[in-house]
Amino acid sequence: MGIIGKGELFTEAHDVMKRLMAEGYQAYMVGGCVRDSLLGRPINDVDIATSALPEQVLSLFPRVVPTGLQHGTVTVVMPTNTYEVTTFRKESAYEGHRRPEEVEFIGDLDEDLMRRDFTINAMAIDADGELHDPFGGEADLEQRLIRCVGNAEQRFREDALRMLRCVRFAAILSGRIAKSTWRALCHEKSTLVFVAMERVRDELWKLTAGADPARGWALLLRSGLLQHTKEPLGALASTESTRWQPLLCALGRVTSPELRLALLLLGHEVDKGEAKRIALALRLSGAQQDAVLGVLRAEARLAAGGNAALAAAAVPGGAQAWRRPFAQALFAYGEDALRGWLACRSALAGVGAAGEPAAAVQPFLQHGQAWLEDIPVRRLQDIALTGSDLLQAADRVAGPWLGHSLEAAWLAVALQEVPNEREVLLKYAVKEWKER
């Protein structure tokens, strides 16, 4: 096969392996770096398996971190990169369908590879670039076939997260799942309840961020796997195929995992409260929540504003009634949320997915992009008026009136009703709070 890769990452990995081999131990690159090298995909980290015991690895390198000694893992710190070096091992029965109760260190590479999840992850490469593939992983990789090592039901019972990993690999490799592996997944899917939601989130996020998220979500739909998470995921766990089909077609029309998740929630007509519950169940980070929920909050504001504008637009000057709730949503949730909403709604409209009545949102969809470009201010800081200016002019104690007046001034500039000039805005804002 030749050298697995070039650059500092692989040069240092070979240095680690050669140091181990110089002391008479076996050493191999294993797992994802082998799989990805065969696929020609970028490799960001290299894991090494060895016959050396953890304490022997600790003694061979000047800079080490005892990452997981009970499981045989030591992190070797090289000048540029770090490498997880793990002793060959076999595992006893698994505790809670997640982690082995006991680990036994062994001296045989094939037996170590036997405990891994899928054949495409059960390959190793030695320091000479020779591939060791006892379970046919290379052939499966060529066919984009996801197949468990050994007994599939046993693999999934050992670690229930492997079922989500199975779906994710099928999605990111545009592959298929072996029949025996699929049957085992469907049989063992109830054990997903033992997996922490943080780990579920990580797998779903990687799947959704991939090049073919529709394939992964279609497999989740067919299997009903997400109906068995530790905390319920509501509409995301639905198996109503008629609702899902247009959403799967729309997924690839938006690019980020945040927008793809928001699109699924919008397409299922999930309200912002339920969306928040699902985001919390998935343990989304603050930034992820802001991105996803910002779209749902903008949807709620625009839907309400659109319905109100339907009547207002029938009277002279009523067209401004559509721009006003759009600008208010921009002020409340920011430009990213509005652009995200436009992208998601446009994607859903493009495939005829269910959602808000077209009459209520059509003006936003039709003109929203142009309105965003036309609005001269994006944030409160963009107007030529500060809270200090207004407090000094009003000679009044700060309170809720201050925020209302500044927002009114911002909105007037955004709708181009007044120029963005300090004295003009000061008079406008003072008049506004006096009239409230």
mmCIF file with all atom_site columns, N, CA and C in Angstrom, residues 52 63 77 94 129 137 153 166 197 203 253 264 337 374 383 397 425:
data_model
loop_
_atom_site.group_PDB
_atom_site.id
_atom_site.type_symbol
_atom_site.label_atom_id
_atom_site.label_alt_id
_atom_site.label_comp_id
_atom_site.label_asym_id
_atom_site.label_entity_id
_atom_site.label_seq_id
_atom_site.pdbx_PDB_ins_code
_atom_site.Cartn_x
_atom_site.Cartn_y
_atom_site.Cartn_z
_atom_site.occupancy
_atom_site.B_iso_or_equiv
_atom_site.pdbx_formal_charge
_atom_site.auth_seq_id
_atom_site.auth_comp_id
_atom_site.auth_asym_id
_atom_site.auth_atom_id
_atom_site.pdbx_PDB_model_num
ATOM 1  N N  . ALA A 1 52  ? 2.609   -3.154 23.331 1.00 0.00 ? 52  ALA A N  1
ATOM 2  C CA . ALA A 1 52  ? 3.205   -2.656 24.578 1.00 0.00 ? 52  ALA A CA 1
ATOM 3  C C  . ALA A 1 52  ? 2.114   -2.350 25.604 1.00 0.00 ? 52  ALA A C  1
ATOM 4  N N  . ARG A 1 63  ? 7.115   12.883 26.892 1.00 0.00 ? 63  ARG A N  1
ATOM 5  C CA . ARG A 1 63  ? 5.891   13.640 27.192 1.00 0.00 ? 63  ARG A CA 1
ATOM 6  C C  . ARG A 1 63  ? 4.684   12.757 26.908 1.00 0.00 ? 63  ARG A C  1
ATOM 7  N N  . VAL A 1 77  ? 2.671   12.820 23.428 1.00 0.00 ? 77  VAL A N  1
ATOM 8  C CA . VAL A 1 77  ? 2.755   14.206 22.960 1.00 0.00 ? 77  VAL A CA 1
ATOM 9  C C  . VAL A 1 77  ? 4.061   14.386 22.189 1.00 0.00 ? 77  VAL A C  1
ATOM 10 N N  . TYR A 1 94  ? -20.361 -5.833 28.263 1.00 0.00 ? 94  TYR A N  1
ATOM 11 C CA . TYR A 1 94  ? -20.456 -4.381 28.352 1.00 0.00 ? 94  TYR A CA 1
ATOM 12 C C  . TYR A 1 94  ? -21.462 -3.971 29.415 1.00 0.00 ? 94  TYR A C  1
ATOM 13 N N  . GLY A 1 129 ? 3.699   0.466  5.674  1.00 0.00 ? 129 GLY A N  1
ATOM 14 C CA . GLY A 1 129 ? 2.564   0.756  4.818  1.00 0.00 ? 129 GLY A CA 1
ATOM 15 C C  . GLY A 1 129 ? 1.791   -0.468 4.392  1.00 0.00 ? 129 GLY A C  1
ATOM 16 N N  . GLY A 1 137 ? -12.444 -5.472 5.330  1.00 0.00 ? 137 GLY A N  1
ATOM 17 C CA . GLY A 1 137 ? -12.866 -4.075 5.372  1.00 0.00 ? 137 GLY A CA 1
ATOM 18 C C  . GLY A 1 137 ? -12.601 -3.314 4.087  1.00 0.00 ? 137 GLY A C  1
ATOM 19 N N  . GLU A 1 153 ? -25.706 -8.323 16.151 1.00 0.00 ? 153 GLU A N  1
ATOM 20 C CA . GLU A 1 153 ? -26.517 -8.087 17.346 1.00 0.00 ? 153 GLU A CA 1
ATOM 21 C C  . GLU A 1 153 ? -25.631 -7.948 18.582 1.00 0.00 ? 153 GLU A C  1
ATOM 22 N N  . CYS A 1 166 ? -23.545 3.473  12.633 1.00 0.00 ? 166 CYS A N  1
ATOM 23 C CA . CYS A 1 166 ? -23.836 2.694  11.432 1.00 0.00 ? 166 CYS A CA 1
ATOM 24 C C  . CYS A 1 166 ? -24.587 3.546  10.413 1.00 0.00 ? 166 CYS A C  1
ATOM 25 N N  . MET A 1 197 ? -27.511 11.509 25.901 1.00 0.00 ? 197 MET A N  1
ATOM 26 C CA . MET A 1 197 ? -27.996 12.377 24.830 1.00 0.00 ? 197 MET A CA 1
ATOM 27 C C  . MET A 1 197 ? -26.856 13.166 24.181 1.00 0.00 ? 197 MET A C  1
ATOM 28 N N  . GLU A 1 203 ? -23.485 12.263 17.110 1.00 0.00 ? 203 GLU A N  1
ATOM 29 C CA . GLU A 1 203 ? -23.686 11.464 15.904 1.00 0.00 ? 203 GLU A CA 1
ATOM 30 C C  . GLU A 1 203 ? -24.669 12.121 14.954 1.00 0.00 ? 203 GLU A C  1
ATOM 31 N N  . ARG A 1 253 ? -30.766 21.563 0.239  1.00 0.00 ? 253 ARG A N  1
ATOM 32 C CA . ARG A 1 253 ? -30.875 22.925 -0.297 1.00 0.00 ? 253 ARG A CA 1
ATOM 33 C C  . ARG A 1 253 ? -30.351 23.972 0.682  1.00 0.00 ? 253 ARG A C  1
ATOM 34 N N  . LEU A 1 264 ? -35.904 20.931 9.345  1.00 0.00 ? 264 LEU A N  1
ATOM 35 C CA . LEU A 1 264 ? -36.707 19.771 9.749  1.00 0.00 ? 264 LEU A CA 1
ATOM 36 C C  . LEU A 1 264 ? -37.780 20.173 10.754 1.00 0.00 ? 264 LEU A C  1
ATOM 37 N N  . ALA A 1 337 ? -30.454 34.993 11.684 1.00 0.00 ? 337 ALA A N  1
ATOM 38 C CA . ALA A 1 337 ? -31.732 34.297 11.835 1.00 0.00 ? 337 ALA A CA 1
ATOM 39 C C  . ALA A 1 337 ? -32.654 34.567 10.652 1.00 0.00 ? 337 ALA A C  1
ATOM 40 N N  . ASP A 1 374 ? -31.730 46.314 1.545  1.00 0.00 ? 374 ASP A N  1
ATOM 41 C CA . ASP A 1 374 ? -32.163 47.708 1.515  1.00 0.00 ? 374 ASP A CA 1
ATOM 42 C C  . ASP A 1 374 ? -32.151 48.373 2.886  1.00 0.00 ? 374 ASP A C  1
ATOM 43 N N  . ILE A 1 383 ? -27.441 52.912 14.712 1.00 0.00 ? 383 ILE A N  1
ATOM 44 C CA . ILE A 1 383 ? -28.107 54.218 14.605 1.00 0.00 ? 383 ILE A CA 1
ATOM 45 C C  . ILE A 1 383 ? -27.293 55.286 15.330 1.00 0.00 ? 383 ILE A C  1
ATOM 46 N N  . VAL A 1 397 ? -35.208 59.070 34.691 1.00 0.00 ? 397 VAL A N  1
ATOM 47 C CA . VAL A 1 397 ? -34.537 57.866 35.169 1.00 0.00 ? 397 VAL A CA 1
ATOM 48 C C  . VAL A 1 397 ? -34.705 56.749 34.138 1.00 0.00 ? 397 VAL A C  1
ATOM 49 N N  . LEU A 1 425 ? -33.113 61.865 15.249 1.00 0.00 ? 425 LEU A N  1
ATOM 50 C CA . LEU A 1 425 ? -33.492 60.687 16.030 1.00 0.00 ? 425 LEU A CA 1
ATOM 51 C C  . LEU A 1 425 ? -33.790 61.052 17.477 1.00 0.00 ? 425 LEU A C  1
#
